[in-house]
Structure formats: C-alpha cells, structure tokens
XYZ file of C-alpha atoms in Angstrom:
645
model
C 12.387 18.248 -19.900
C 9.890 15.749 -19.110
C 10.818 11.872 -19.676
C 7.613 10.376 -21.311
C 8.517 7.206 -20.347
C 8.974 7.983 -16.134
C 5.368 9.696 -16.941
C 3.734 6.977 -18.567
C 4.899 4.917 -15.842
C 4.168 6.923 -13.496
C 0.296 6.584 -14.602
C 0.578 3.761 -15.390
C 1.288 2.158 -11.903
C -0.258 4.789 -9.408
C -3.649 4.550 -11.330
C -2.888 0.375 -10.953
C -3.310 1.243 -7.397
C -6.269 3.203 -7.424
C -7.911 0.654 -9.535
C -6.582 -2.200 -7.268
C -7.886 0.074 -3.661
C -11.144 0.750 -5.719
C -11.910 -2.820 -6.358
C -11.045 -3.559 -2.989
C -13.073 -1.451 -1.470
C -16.164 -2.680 -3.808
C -15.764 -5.948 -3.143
C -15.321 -5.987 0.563
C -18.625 -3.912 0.761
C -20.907 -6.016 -1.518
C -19.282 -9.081 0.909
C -19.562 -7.195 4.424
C -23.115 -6.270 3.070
C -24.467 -9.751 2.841
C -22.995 -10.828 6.214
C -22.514 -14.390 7.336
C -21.148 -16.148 10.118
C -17.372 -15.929 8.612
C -17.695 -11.724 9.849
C -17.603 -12.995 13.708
C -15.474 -16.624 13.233
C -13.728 -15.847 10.142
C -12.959 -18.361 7.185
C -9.094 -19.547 6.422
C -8.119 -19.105 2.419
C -5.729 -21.983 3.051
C -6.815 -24.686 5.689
C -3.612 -26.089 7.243
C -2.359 -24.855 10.426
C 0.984 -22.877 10.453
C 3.686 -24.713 11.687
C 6.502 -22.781 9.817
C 5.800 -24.904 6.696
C 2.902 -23.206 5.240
C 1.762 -19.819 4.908
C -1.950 -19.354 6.328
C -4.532 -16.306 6.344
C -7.923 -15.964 7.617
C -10.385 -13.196 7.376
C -12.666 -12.015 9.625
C -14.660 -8.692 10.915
C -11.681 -7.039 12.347
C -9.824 -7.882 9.206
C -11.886 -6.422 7.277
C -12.433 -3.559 9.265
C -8.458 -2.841 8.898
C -8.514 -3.738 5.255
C -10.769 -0.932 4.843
C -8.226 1.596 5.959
C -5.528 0.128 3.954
C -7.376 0.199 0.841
C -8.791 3.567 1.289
C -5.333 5.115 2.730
C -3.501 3.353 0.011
C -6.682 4.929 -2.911
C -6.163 8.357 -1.415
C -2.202 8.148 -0.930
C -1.904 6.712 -4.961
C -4.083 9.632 -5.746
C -1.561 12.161 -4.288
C 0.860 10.631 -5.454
C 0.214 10.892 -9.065
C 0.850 14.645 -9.094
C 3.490 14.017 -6.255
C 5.602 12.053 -7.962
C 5.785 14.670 -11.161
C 8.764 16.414 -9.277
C 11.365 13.302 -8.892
C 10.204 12.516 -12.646
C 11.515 16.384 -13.731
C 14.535 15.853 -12.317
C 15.017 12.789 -14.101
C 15.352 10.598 -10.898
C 14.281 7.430 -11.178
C 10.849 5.880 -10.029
C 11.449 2.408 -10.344
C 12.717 2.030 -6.671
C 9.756 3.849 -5.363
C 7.163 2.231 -7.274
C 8.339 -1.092 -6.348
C 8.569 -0.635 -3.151
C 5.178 1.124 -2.841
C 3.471 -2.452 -4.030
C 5.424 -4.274 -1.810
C 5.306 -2.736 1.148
C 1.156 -2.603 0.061
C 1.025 -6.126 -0.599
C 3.316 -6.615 2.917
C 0.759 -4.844 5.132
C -2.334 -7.359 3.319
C -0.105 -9.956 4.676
C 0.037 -8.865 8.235
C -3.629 -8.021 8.103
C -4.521 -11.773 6.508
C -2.019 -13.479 8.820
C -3.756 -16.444 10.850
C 0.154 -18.069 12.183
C 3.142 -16.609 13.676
C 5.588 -17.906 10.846
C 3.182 -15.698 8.122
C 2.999 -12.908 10.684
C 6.696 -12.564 11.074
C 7.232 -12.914 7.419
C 4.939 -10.275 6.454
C 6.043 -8.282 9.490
C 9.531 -8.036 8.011
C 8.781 -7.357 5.048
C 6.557 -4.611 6.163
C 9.556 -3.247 7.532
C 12.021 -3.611 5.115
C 10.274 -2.000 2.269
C 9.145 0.336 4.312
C 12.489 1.160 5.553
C 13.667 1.712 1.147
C 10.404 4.388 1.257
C 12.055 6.296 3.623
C 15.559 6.258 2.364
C 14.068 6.810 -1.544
C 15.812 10.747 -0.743
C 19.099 9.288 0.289
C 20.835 12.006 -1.569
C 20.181 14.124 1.570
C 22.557 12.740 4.481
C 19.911 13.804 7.159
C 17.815 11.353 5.651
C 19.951 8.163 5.315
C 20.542 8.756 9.201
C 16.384 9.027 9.760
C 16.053 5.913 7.438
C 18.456 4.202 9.354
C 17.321 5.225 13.221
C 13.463 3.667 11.594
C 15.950 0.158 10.597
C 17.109 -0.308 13.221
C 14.427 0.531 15.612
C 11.940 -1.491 13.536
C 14.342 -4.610 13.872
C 14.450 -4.477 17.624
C 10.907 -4.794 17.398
C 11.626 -7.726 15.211
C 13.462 -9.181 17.807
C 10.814 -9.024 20.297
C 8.098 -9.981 18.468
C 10.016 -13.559 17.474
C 11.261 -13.986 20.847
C 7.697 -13.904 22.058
C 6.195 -16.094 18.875
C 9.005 -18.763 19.105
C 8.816 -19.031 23.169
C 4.856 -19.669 21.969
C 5.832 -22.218 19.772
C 8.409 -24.270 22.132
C 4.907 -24.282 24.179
C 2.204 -25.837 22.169
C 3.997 -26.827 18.821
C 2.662 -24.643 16.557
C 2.030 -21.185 14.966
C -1.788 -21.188 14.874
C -3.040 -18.231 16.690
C -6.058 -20.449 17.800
C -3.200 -23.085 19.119
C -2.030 -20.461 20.939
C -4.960 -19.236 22.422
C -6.478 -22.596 23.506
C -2.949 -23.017 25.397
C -3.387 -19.917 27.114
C -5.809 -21.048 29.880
C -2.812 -23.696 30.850
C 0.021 -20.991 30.838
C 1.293 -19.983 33.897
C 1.062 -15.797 34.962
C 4.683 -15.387 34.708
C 4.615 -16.485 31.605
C 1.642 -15.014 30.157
C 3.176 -11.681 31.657
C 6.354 -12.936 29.732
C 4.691 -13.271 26.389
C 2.450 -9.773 26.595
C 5.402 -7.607 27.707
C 7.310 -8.751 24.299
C 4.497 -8.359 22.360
C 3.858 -5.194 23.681
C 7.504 -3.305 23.530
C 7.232 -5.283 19.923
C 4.354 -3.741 18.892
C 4.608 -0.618 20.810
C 7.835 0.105 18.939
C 6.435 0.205 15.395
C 2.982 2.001 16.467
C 5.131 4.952 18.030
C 4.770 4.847 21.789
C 6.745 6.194 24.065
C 9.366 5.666 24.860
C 9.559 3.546 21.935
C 8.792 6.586 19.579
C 12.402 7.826 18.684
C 12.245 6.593 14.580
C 8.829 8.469 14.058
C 9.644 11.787 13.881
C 12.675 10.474 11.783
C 11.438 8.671 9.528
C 7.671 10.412 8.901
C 9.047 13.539 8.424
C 12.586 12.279 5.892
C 9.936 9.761 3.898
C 7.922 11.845 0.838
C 4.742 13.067 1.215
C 2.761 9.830 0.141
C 4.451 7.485 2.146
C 4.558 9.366 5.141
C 0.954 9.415 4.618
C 0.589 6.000 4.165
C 2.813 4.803 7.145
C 1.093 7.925 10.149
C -2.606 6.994 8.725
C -2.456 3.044 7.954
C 1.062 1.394 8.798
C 0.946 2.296 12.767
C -2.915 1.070 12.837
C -1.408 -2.168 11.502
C 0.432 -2.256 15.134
C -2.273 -1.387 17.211
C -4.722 -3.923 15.015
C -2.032 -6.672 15.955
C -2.401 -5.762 19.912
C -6.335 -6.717 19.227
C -5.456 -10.063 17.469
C -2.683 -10.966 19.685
C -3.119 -9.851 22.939
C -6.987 -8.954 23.478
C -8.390 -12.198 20.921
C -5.331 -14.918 21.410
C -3.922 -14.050 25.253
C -7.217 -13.082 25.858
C -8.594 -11.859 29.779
C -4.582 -11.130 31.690
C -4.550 -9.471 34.812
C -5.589 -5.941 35.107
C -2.183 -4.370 35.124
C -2.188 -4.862 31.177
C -4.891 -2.500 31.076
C -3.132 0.222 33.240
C 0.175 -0.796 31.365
C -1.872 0.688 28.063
C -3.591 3.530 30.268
C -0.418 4.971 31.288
C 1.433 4.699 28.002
C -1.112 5.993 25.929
C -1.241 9.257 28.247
C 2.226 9.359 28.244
C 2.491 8.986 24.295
C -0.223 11.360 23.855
C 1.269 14.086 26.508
C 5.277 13.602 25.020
C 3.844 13.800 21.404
C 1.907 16.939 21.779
C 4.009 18.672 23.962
C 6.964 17.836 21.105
C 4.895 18.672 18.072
C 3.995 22.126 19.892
C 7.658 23.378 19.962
C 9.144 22.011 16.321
C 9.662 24.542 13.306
C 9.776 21.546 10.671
C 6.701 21.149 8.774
C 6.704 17.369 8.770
C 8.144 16.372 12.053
C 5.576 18.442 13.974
C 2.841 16.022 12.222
C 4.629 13.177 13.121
C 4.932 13.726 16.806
C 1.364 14.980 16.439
C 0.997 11.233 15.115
C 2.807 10.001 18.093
C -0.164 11.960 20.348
C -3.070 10.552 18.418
C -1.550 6.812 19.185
C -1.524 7.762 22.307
C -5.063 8.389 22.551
C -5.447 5.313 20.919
C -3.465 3.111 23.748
C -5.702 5.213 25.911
C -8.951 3.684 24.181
C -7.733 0.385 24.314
C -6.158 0.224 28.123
C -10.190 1.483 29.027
C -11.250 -1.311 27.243
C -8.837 -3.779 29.049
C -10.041 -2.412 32.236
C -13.523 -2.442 31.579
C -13.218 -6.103 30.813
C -11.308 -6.900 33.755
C -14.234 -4.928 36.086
C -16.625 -6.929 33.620
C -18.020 -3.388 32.874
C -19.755 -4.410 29.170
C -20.973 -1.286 28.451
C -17.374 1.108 28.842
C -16.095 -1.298 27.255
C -18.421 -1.478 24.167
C -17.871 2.986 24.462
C -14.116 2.189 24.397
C -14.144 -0.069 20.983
C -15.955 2.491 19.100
C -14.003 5.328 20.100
C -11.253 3.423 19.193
C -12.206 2.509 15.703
C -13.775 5.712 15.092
C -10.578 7.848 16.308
C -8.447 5.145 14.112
C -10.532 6.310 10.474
C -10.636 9.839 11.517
C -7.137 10.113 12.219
C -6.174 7.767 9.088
C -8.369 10.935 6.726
C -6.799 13.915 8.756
C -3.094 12.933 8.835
C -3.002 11.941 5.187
C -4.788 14.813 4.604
C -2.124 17.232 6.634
C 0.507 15.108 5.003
C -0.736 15.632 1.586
C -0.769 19.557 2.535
C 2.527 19.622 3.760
C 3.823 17.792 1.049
C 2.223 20.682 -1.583
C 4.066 23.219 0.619
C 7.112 21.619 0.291
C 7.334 20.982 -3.199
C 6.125 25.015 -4.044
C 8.639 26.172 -1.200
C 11.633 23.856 -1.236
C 11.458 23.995 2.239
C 10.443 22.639 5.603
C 10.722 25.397 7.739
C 7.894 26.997 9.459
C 10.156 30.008 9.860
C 10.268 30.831 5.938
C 6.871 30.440 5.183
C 3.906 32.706 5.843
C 1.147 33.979 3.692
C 0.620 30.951 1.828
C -3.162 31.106 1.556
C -3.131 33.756 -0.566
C -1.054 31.836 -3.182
C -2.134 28.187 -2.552
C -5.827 28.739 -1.642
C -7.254 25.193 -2.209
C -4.050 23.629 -0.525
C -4.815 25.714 2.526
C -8.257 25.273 2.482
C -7.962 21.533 2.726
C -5.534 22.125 5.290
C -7.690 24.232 7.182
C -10.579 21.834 7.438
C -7.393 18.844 8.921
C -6.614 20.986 11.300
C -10.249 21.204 12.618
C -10.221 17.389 12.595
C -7.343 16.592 14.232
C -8.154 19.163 16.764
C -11.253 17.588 17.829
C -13.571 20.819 17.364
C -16.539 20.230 16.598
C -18.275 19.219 14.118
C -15.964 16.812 12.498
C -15.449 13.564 13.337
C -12.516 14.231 15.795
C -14.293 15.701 18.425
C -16.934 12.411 18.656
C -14.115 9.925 19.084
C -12.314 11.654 21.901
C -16.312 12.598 23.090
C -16.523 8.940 23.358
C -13.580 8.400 24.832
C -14.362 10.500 27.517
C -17.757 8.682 27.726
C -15.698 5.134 28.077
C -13.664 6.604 31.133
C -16.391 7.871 32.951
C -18.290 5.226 32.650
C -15.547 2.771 33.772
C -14.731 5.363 37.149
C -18.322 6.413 37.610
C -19.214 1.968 38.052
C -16.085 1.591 40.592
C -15.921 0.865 44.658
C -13.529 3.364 46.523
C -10.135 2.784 45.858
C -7.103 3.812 44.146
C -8.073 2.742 40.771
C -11.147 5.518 41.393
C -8.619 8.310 42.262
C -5.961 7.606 39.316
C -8.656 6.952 36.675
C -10.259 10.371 35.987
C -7.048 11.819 35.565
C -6.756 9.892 32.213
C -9.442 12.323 31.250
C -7.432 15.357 32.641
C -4.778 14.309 30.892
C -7.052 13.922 27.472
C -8.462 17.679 27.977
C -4.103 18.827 28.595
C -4.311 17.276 25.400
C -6.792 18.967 23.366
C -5.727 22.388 24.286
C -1.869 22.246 23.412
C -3.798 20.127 20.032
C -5.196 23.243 19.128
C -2.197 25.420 20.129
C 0.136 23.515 17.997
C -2.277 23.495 14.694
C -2.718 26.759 15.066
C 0.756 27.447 14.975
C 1.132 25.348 12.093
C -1.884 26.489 10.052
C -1.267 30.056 11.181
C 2.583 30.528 10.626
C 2.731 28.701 7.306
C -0.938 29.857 5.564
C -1.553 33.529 7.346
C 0.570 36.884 7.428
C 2.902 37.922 5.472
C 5.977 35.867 3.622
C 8.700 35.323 5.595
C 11.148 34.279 2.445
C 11.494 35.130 -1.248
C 10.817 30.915 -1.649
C 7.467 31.762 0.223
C 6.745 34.536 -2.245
C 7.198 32.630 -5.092
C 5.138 29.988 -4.028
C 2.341 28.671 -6.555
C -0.976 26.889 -5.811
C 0.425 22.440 -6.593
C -0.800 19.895 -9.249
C -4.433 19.982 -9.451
C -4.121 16.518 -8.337
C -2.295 17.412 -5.381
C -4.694 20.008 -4.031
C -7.857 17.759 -5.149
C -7.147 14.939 -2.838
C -7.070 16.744 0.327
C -10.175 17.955 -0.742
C -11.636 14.718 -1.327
C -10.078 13.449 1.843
C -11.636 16.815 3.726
C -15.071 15.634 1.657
C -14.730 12.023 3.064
C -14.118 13.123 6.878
C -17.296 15.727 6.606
C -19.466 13.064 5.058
C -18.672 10.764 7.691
C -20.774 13.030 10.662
C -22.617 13.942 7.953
C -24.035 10.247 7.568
C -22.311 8.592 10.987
C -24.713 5.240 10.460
C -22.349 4.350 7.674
C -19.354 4.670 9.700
C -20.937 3.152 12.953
C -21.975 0.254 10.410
C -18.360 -0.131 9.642
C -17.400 -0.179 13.430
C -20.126 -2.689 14.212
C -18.484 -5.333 11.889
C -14.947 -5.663 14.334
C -17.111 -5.474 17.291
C -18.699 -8.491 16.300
C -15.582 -10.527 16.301
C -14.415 -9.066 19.752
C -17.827 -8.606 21.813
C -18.509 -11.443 24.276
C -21.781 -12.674 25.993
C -24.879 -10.837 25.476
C -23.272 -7.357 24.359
C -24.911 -5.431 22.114
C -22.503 -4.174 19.935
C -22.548 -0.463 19.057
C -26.209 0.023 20.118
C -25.696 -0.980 23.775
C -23.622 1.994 23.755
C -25.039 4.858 21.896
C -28.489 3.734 21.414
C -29.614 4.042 17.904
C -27.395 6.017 15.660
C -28.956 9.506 14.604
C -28.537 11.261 11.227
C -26.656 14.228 11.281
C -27.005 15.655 7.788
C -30.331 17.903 8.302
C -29.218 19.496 11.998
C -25.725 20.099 10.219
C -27.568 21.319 7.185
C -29.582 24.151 9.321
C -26.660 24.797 11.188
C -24.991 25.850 8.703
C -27.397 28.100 6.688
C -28.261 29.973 9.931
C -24.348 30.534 9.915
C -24.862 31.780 6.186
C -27.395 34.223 7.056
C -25.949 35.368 10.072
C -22.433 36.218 8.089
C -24.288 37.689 5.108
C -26.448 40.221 7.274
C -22.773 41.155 9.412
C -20.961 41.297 6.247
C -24.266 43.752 4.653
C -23.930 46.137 8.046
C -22.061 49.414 7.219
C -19.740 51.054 5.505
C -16.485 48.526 4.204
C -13.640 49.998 3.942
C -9.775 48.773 3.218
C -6.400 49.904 4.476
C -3.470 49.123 5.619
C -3.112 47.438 9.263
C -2.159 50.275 11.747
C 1.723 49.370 13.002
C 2.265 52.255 15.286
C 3.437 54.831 11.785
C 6.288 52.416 10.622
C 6.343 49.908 7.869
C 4.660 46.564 8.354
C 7.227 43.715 7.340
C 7.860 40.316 7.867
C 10.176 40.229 10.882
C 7.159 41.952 13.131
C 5.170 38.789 12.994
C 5.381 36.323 15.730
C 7.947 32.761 14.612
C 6.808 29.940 15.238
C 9.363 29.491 18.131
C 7.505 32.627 19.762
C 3.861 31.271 18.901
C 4.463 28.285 21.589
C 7.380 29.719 23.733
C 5.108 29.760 26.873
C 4.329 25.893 26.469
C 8.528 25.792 26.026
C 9.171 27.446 29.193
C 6.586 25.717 31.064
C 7.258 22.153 30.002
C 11.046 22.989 29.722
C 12.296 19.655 31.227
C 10.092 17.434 29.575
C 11.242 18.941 26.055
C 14.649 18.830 26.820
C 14.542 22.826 26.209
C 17.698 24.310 27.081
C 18.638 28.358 26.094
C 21.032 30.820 26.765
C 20.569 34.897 26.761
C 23.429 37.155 26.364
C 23.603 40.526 26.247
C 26.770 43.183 25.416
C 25.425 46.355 27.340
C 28.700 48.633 26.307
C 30.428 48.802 29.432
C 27.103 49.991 31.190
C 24.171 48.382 32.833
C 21.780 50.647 30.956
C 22.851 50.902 27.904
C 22.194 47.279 25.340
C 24.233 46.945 22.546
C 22.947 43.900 21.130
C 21.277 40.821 22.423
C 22.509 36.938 21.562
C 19.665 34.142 22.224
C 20.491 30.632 21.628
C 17.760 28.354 22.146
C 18.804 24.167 22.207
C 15.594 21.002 22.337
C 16.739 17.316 22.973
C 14.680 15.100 22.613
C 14.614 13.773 26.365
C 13.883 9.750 25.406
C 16.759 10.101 23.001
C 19.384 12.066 24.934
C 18.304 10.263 28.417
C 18.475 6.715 27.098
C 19.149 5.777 24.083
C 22.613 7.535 22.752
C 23.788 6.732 26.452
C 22.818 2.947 25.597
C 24.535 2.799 22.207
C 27.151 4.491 23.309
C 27.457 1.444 26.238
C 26.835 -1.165 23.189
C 30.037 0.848 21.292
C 32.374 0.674 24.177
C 31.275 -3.429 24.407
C 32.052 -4.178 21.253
C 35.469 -2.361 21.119
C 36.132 -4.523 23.972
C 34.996 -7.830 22.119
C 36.998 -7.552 19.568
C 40.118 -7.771 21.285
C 38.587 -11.507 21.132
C 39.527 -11.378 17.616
C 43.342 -11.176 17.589
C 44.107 -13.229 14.599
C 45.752 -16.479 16.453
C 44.993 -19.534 14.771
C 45.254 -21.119 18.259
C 42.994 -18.826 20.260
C 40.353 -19.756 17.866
C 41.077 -23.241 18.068
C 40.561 -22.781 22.143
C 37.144 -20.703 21.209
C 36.027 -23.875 19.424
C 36.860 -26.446 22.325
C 35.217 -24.292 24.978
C 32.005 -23.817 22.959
C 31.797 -27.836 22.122
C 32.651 -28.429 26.204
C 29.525 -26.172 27.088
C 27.365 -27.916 24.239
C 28.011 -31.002 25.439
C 27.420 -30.158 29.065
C 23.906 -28.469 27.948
C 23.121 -31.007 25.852
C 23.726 -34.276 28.224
C-alpha cells in the first residue's frame, strides 16, 4: 500500500532539488560566461571581516568551479533518488528525517564552499558533518549500520578537533578569521609554526577526504549510507576536503617548504595503493566502491603533491599539467562513482542484498542498469576513451615533466616511482571492476534473490544513463570541460602562466575522430557477425551439468592479488583437511579465509582500547567525597592563579 502523502512528498521535495541544482547550474554559467575580474579576486556577499561575530562568504573561480560539482552531483543524486526513495515510502518508513537532512547537509556543503573566515568555515564544517553523519544512520534499524554511522562520528569529529586547533592557534596570531588576515601573516610566521598549522590542517582535512591512514569511516559509512547519499558524499562531499587543502594550504599558507609536497606525494600513493588493493579483495557491493573511492583520492593527493613540488622547483608548466589533471580527475570521478553508486543501489533494492557472492547473471534481467554500469566501470578504469584515462594521462604528463626538469639527486630517483605506483594502480583498477561488473552482471545466478531480480524504477536506471551520457559528452566536446578547468586556474596561477593552454596547447575536438572510430567499429562487428554459419548451444562443461557453483566467487576472481599482497590486507586463512586415517585418501576439505583491515587492527582498536583502560582509571577520580572534590577545586584555582600571574 502506497502512502500518497510520503509520495507526494517525496516529489515534491526531490524535484525542489532538481529545480534548485538546475537553476544553479544556469545561473553560474550565464555569470562564469561573462567573466570579470571577481573569477580571479573574488567578490565578498557580506563585507566585514570574520572575527567570530559575523558570518562571511566570498566567491571566486575555484568556488565556482566546486559549486559546479555540488550542484550537478546534488541534480543527478535528487534524480536517483526520486525512484530510490519509492522503497522506504512502501514500507511506510518515514522520509521526513531523510529529506531534511538531505537540504541541510546541501545547504552545509554551500557553506563550506562560500566560506571566506575560519568561524563560517568551522560552522559549516560541522554541520557538514553532523547531517551527514543522520544520512548515514537513516537505516539504523540494522545494528551494522549504527556502528558504521558511528565509526564516520566520531572520526569526522577528530577532524573537527584538528581543524579548530589549527584555526584558533591562527587566530591567537593575527586577531582574526579572515583567510586573507591569515595569509598576509604568513610571510611573518615562523617554519615551526607554519609546519604546525599545515600538519593540522592536513590530518584535518585528510581525515574527511579518506586518506590513509585516516580512511577507516569510508568504507563504513559509504557503503551503510543509501544509495543517493553515498553518492553524494564519494562524488562531491570528499572534493569539499581536497577543495579546502587549495584554499587553505596552497592560496592562504601559500609557498611551505618542499616536504609538504612529498607529504601529499607519498600519501596519495599510499591512499591510492591501500584503497585498491582493499576494494580488489571485498565481496560487498558497496564497500568495494568505497575503498575504490579511497584509491581515486589518492590519485588526487598525488595530483596535488606534483603540483606542490612543481612550485617549489618553480617548474610552471608541471605544475599547470598537475591542476588540470586534478580538476579533470575530480568531475570524472564525481560522474563515475555516482554513477556505480546509483548501479549498486538498483542491485540492491531488486536483490535485497550486498553480496557479490549471490548475485550473477544480472544483465540479463536488469539490462539498462548494467549497461550504465558497464560504461562506469570503463571510466573509473581509465580505458580509453572516456574521460578517466586523460586525467591519469595527464597525470602522468605532470610527473614526468617535474622528474624529466630535475638535477641528479634523490628527489630524481624517488619521483618516477609515483608513476610506477600509478600504473600498480590501473591494473588491480581494472582487476577489481572486472570482478565487480563480471560477478554481479555475467554468468549464471548464484541465488534464488538473483533470479528473481527485475530491471529498477525507470528513474533509477535513467540516471546512470544520463550520468554515462554526461561523462561521454565530456571527451566528446573536452573544450567545454577544459573551459570549466580554466576558471580555478585563474584564481591559483601565478606570474605569467598560461593557464590550461601553456599546458596542452589548444584544446582539440574530439567528437568527429570518436565519431569515425566508432562506425569503423560498426562495420567491422557487422561484417564478423555476417561471416558463417551461427549456431547456439549449450557451453561444453566436460558432459556434466553447468550450474552455479562451477563459476569462479568473487573471493577466487582476485585470490592471487590476496596471496600476493597478504600482509598489506591483513589476509589471514586456514586449510584443513580430514584425509580418513590416510594420506591419500580426502574426506573433505575446511577453508577459512579471515581480512583485517591492517590501519584498523594495527592502530586504531589498540588506541581505543589504551583510551578505555585511561578512563577506567580516571574515574576512580570520581569517588563521590564531597571533600575530594572540594581539594579538586583548590588545586585547579592554585594552578590558575600561578598561570595566570
């Protein structure tokens, strides 16, 4: 029974947000298109500076740049979610809590985008987070996901911590929350604490865009949050993080010393190596996109760390490469994850399930949801010709460029294994997508819920399409996109840089070599397909049945990369075997096979376990005497006084 009143709701406030992202994206256009000197300096929409007494926001080029993704990711994740949402609103649940939240965490992310002041920036931060955090828990029937929900609370807050530890020490320096306060006090800062100020920032920020070893709520919360959201937080909310390492660190600390840029180098391989090598090995639908999420950040911190390097060697031009692969991987990534996260969500909701090992043979009974899937996975795989393959081309482009332009040294051995560690990268990519394309969309069904699954909402399977439509259109017509990129690289290009042109010359148009491309590829299949005789059968198994349990798992699919990276992925298993009373003879055959998550099992449950045991001890403190607490109070007035003489 369907409650007309969650539906009309329902349409009611998901089309609100299409209209809202469609306006949005109108309106920025028609005011990027006539340009002006507020794209590179910006213009404040309320003039005082932030001292904690007044919210301010400015907007400039890289603003706008990131308020394109929001209002496109939040357009495409409203879309879904109208046919998404059709499910809770069956089972009578209700979708106040969600929609709420939805606009608020929306409206949260404008704020950190618009922020111009540390006291607007922290406000909007946290607020970010919070509602965030209720998106996550909105399934908090299921335990599994209170416990992901809360992991993502309390992860998120430590951030928090950081992040106002690093704005308020800024603060006790010049007397204000201006970001341009700050950043005219910078040149008078000392390097200890200028190192101070960008480690916070960094763990801060690293934290909430997934880094490692900062990663551990990701997977958690990604892969507990539905469908929408968890597009909405992998393809916008982490590029929030990484946009706030431009404005904060590259814009307001400006030029540090060049161990910031290896600082990014190295965790951005590391991210990217951890998050792969994870997402190859999981059998959960969701959670393998998220660490794949954790990879693609990592690529990201790899971009930027090039371009802190190439501005420390004062190398213009890798660092001009580095910018654009960076903004280019950050919208293709934004389309393909949402995209993947739209298509897992469809498989969920027809299956009831997230396990790779019950699905199979899906494309046969969700076509259009595994055709949109299929044309994600090419994306986020970086084959060519999507748009995937140019940003990490680029990439590669940026960190030759900065090695190739280096004396002998060190930095000239360690730097080209970045892009060693970028090509590891690529090929486990592929491995893992193909695992998770393959073992949910090909063969045959692994479970009756598999068997009985039917093709989602037309609304459901329609915006990955129109997400798939989006990516292909952007190498289709790349001058559009490289338009977009050009408008952030005016705010952060210095000197007499040419923006996107002194880096890839004039952009070409792709359409018409795409376009013959692909009608030789037409002919070429027709005349195969035409060559002679066709003829169907069953596949050949050796004389016996073909069923489910000969197909490879998804556990088997990647068990080499298992074995071989064993102690990165925490992969322990055990092999038993009852041979009868004989060494020949094999009764049956017992395999148990156990992944920790290394970060998790290394560090943190040791280090909460430590904070446990301390507070156990503390609160012996608390014994109930009304004259130990009268003793508590003297001490703490004798050391006030003493600090305060």
């Amino acid at each position: 029974m369907v409650n007309k009143e969650s539906q009309s709701v329902r349409l009611l406030f998901m089309g609100l947000s299409i209209v809202l992202a469609g306006a949005g994206l109108i309106w920025g256009t028609i005011l990027t298109y006539r340009g002006g000197d507020w794209i590179k300096t910006g213009f404040q929409l309320f003039t005082e500076a932030g001292a904690g007494l007044s919210l301010t926001w400015k907007l400039d080029g890289l603003t706008v740049f990131y308020l394109f993704i929001l209002l496109l990711g939040q357009g495409l994740s409203s879309l879904y979610a109208l046919g998404y949402l059709k499910e809770y609103q069956e089972k009578n649940k209700s979708l106040w809590p969600f929609l709420i939240n939805w606009f608020l965490f929306l409206a949260s992310m404008f704020g950190v985008l618009l922020a111009d002041d540390g006291f607007t920036f922290l406000l909007s931060w946290e607020m970010m987070s919070l509602f965030s955090f209720f998106l996550v828990l909105y399934e908090h029937e299921d335990p599994q996901n209170r416990k992901s929900a809360y992991i993502y609370f309390v992860m998120t807050h430590v951030a928090t911590v950081l992040l106002t530890t690093a704005i308020l020490y800024l603060y006790a320096l010049t007397g204000s929350f201006a970001f341009e306060a700050w950043a005219k006090a910078v040149p008078s800062l000392s390097t200890s604490q200028l190192n101070f100020i960008f480690l916070a920032f960094f763990i801060g920020l690293g934290t909430k865009a997934g880094f490692v070893p900062f990663h551990i709520w990701l997977p958690y919360a990604h892969s507990a949050a539905p469908s929408p959201v968890s597009a909405l937080m992998s393809g916008v909310m982490v590029k929030v993080a990484l946009y706030l390492f431009i404005r904060l660190v590259w814009l307001t600390l400006g030029p540090g010393p060049v161990w910031w840029g290896w600082l990014f180098l190295l965790i951005g391989a590391l991210s990217a190596i951890v998050g792969i090598l994870s997402a190859s090995v999981q059998s959960d639908l969701k959670k393998l996109l998220a660490f794949s999420t954790i990879e693609n950040v990592g690529i990201l911190g790899i971009a930027l760390g090039s371009a802190f390097l190439a501005r420390s060697w004062n190398n213009s031009w890798a660092m001009n490469l580095a910018f654009v692969a960076f903004f280019w991987h950050t919208i293709q990534h934004m389309l393909f994850k949402s995209l993947l996260f739209m298509g897992a969500g469809n498989i969920i909701q027809a299956t009831h399930t997230r396990n790779l090992e019950r699905l199979g043979g899906l494309l046969k009974r969700m076509p259009k949801t595994g055709f949109g899937a299929l044309i994600g996975i090419i994306g986020i795989t970086a084959l060519p010709p999507l748009g995937g393959f140019w940003g990490e081309f680029m990439l590669f482009q940026s960190l030759w460029v900065n090695t190739a332009q280096l004396a002998n040294g060190w930095s000239k051995v360690f730097l080209p294994l970045s892009i060693g560690v970028l090509a590891l990268v690529g090929g486990l990519s592929i491995a893992t997508f193909v695992k998770w394309f393959g073992i949910s969309f090909l063969g045959q069904a692994r479970s009756t819920v598999a068997e009985k699954a039917k093709e989602a909402h037309p609304v459901q399977y329609i915006t990955p399409l129109i997400v798939g439509g989006l990516a292909v259109l952007s190498v289709l017509w790349p001058s559009a996109i490289l338009a977009l990129i050009n408008v952030p690289l005016s705010v952060l290009r210095t000197g007499d840089v040419l923006g996107i042109s002194s880096a890839l010359g004039t952009p070409l148009n792709l359409s018409s070599t795409y376009l013959i491309l692909l009608i030789l590829l037409t002919v070429i299949v027709i005349i195969l397909s035409k060559r002679g005789i066709r003829r169907v059968t069953a596949t050949w198994n050796c004389g016996g049945p073909l069923t489910p349990s000969l197909q490879y798992t998804a556990g088997g699919l990647t068990n080499p990369i298992r074995v071989l990276f064993a102690k990165v992925l925490g992969s322990h298993r055990h092999v038993k075997g009852d041979f009868a009373g004989t060494q020949y003879t094999l009764r049956s055959l017992t395999y148990e096979g156990k992944l920790k998550e290394v970060f998790e099992y290394s560090f943190y449950r040791p280090a909460i376990g430590g904070l446990i045991w301390l507070s156990s001890h503390i609160r012996k403190l608390q014994a109930g005497s009304i004259h130990l607490y009268l003793a508590y109070l003297l001490v703490t007035v004798i050391v006030v006084l003493i600090l305060g003489r």
